[in-house]
PDB file of C-alpha atoms in Angstrom:
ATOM      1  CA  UNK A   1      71.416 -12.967  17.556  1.00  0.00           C
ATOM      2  CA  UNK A   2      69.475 -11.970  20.461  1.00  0.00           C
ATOM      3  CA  UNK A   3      70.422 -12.166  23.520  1.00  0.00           C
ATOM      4  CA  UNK A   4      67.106 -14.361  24.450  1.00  0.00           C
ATOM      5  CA  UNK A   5      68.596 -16.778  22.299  1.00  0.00           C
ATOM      6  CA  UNK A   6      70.013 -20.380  23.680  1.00  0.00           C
ATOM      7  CA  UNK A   7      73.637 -21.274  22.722  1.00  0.00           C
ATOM      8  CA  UNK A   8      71.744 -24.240  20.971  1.00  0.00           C
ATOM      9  CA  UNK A   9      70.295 -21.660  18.870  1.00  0.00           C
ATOM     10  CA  UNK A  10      73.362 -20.335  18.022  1.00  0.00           C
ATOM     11  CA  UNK A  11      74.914 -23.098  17.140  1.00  0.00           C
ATOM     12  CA  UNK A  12      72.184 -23.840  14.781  1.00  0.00           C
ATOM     13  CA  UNK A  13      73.125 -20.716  13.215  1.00  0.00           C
ATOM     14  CA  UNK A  14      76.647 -21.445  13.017  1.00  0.00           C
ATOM     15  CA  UNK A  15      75.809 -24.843  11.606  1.00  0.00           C
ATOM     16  CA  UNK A  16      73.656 -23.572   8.898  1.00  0.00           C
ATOM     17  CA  UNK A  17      76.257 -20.877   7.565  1.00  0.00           C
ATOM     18  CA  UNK A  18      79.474 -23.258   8.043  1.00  0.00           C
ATOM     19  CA  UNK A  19      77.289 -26.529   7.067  1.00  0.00           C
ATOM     20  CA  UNK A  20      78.567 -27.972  10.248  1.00  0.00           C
ATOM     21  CA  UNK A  21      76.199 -29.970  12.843  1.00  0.00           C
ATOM     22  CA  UNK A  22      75.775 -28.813  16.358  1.00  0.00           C
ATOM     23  CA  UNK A  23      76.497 -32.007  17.592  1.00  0.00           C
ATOM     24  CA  UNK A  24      80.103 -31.464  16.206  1.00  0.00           C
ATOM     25  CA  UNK A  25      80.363 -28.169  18.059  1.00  0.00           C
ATOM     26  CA  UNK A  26      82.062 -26.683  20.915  1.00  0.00           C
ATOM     27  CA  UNK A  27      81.568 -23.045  21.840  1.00  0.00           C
ATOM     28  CA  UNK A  28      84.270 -21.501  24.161  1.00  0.00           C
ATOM     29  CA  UNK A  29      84.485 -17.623  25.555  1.00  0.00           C
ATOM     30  CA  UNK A  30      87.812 -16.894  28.027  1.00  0.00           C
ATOM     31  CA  UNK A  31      88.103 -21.037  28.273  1.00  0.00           C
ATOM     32  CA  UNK A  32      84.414 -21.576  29.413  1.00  0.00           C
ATOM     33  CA  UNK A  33      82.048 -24.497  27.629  1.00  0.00           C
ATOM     34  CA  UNK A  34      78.878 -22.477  26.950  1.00  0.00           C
ATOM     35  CA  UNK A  35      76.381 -24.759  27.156  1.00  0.00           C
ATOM     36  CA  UNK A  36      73.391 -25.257  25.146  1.00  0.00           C
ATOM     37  CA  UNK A  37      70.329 -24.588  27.327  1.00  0.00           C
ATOM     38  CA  UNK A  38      71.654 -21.390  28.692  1.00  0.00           C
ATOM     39  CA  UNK A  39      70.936 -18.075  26.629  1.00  0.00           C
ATOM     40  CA  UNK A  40      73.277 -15.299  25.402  1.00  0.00           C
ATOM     41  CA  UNK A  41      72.470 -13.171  28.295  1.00  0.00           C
ATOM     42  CA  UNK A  42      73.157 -16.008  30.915  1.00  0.00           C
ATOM     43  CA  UNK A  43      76.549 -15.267  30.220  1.00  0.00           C
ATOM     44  CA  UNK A  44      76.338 -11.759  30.811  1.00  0.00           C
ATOM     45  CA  UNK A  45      79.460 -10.969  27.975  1.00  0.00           C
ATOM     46  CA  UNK A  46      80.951  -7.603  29.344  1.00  0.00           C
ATOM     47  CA  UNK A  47      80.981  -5.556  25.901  1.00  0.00           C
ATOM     48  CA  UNK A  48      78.486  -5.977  23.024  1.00  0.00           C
ATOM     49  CA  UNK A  49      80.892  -7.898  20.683  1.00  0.00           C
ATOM     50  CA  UNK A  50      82.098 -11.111  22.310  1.00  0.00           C
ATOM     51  CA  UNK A  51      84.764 -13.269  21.425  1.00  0.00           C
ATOM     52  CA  UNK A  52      83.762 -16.818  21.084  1.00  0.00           C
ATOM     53  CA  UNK A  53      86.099 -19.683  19.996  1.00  0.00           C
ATOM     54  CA  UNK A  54      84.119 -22.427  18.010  1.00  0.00           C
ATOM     55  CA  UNK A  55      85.852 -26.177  18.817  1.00  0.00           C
ATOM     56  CA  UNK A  56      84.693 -28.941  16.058  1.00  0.00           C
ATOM     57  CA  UNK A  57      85.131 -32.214  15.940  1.00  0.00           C
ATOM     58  CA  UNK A  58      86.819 -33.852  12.655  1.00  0.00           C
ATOM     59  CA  UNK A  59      84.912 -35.988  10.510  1.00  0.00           C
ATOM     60  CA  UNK A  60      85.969 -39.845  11.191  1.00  0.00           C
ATOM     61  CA  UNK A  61      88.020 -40.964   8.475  1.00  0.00           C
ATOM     62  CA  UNK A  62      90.107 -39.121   6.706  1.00  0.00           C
ATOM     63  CA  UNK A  63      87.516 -37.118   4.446  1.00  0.00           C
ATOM     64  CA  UNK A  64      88.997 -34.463   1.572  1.00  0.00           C
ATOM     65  CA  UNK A  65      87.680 -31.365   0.114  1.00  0.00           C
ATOM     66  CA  UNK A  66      88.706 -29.581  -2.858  1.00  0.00           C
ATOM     67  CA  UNK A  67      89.761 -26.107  -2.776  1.00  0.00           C
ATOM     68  CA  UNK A  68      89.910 -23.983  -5.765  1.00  0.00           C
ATOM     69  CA  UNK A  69      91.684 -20.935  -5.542  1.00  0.00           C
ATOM     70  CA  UNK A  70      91.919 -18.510  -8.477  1.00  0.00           C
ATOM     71  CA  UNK A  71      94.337 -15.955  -9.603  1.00  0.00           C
ATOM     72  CA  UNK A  72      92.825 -13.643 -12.353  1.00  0.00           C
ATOM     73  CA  UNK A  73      92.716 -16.597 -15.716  1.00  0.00           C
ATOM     74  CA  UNK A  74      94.582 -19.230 -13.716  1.00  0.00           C
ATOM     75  CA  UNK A  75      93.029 -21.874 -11.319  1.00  0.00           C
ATOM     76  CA  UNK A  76      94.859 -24.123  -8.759  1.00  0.00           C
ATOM     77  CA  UNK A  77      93.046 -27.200  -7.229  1.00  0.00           C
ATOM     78  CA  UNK A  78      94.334 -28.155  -4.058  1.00  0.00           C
ATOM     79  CA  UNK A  79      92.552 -31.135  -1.723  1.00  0.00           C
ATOM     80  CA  UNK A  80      92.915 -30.715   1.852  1.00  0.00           C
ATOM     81  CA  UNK A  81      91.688 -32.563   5.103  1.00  0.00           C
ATOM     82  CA  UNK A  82      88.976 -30.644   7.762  1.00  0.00           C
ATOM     83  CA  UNK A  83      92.133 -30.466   9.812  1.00  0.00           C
ATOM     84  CA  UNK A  84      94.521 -28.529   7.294  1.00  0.00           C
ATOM     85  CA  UNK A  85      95.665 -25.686   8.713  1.00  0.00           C
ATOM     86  CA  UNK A  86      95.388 -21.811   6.642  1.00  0.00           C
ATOM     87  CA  UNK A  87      99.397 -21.322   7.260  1.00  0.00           C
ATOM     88  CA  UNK A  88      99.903 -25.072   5.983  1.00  0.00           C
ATOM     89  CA  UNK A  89      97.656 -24.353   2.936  1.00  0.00           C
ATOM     90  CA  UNK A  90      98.988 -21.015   2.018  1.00  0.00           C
ATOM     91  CA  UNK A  91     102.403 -23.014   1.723  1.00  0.00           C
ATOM     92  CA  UNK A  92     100.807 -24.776  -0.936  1.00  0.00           C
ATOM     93  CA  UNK A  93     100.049 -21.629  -2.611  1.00  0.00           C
ATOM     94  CA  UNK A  94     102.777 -20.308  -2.416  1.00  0.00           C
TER      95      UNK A  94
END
């Protein structure tokens, strides 16, 4: 992204490639909000790659997805909620 562009922009991105709304997102770098009318370069990051910790709020309810993960001819089905956890999921795997 360029640095011209908002945060709101970004998040846009980030929404289209995760299929998650902006309205659901928090974007965090060293525990500041960034906030959505401010560009990239209003935060003046200090290196070219920035760390930035996306914050989303769950789905109400208790929504599950289906996760398919396959190991050369077999396939394992697992459902999870938005709020499983990798570590508690490769448990299941395991």
């Amino acid at each position: 992204m360029p640095v011209s562009a908002t945060i709101l922009e970004l998040k846009k991105k980030i929404g289209s490639v995760l299929n998650l709304k902006v309205e659901r997102q928090t974007l965090r770098h060293d525990n500041e909000e960034l906030y959505n009318d401010r560009t990239i370069a209003y935060y003046d990051f200090k290196k070219n790659v920035a760390t930035l910790v996306l914050h989303f709020k769950p789905l109400s309810g208790k929504p599950k997805f289906n996760i398919t993960v396959k190991d050369g001819d077999d396939e394992f089905n697992f459902k999870v909620k938005e709020t499983t956890l990798i570590a508690d999921l490769i448990k299941k795997i395991e």
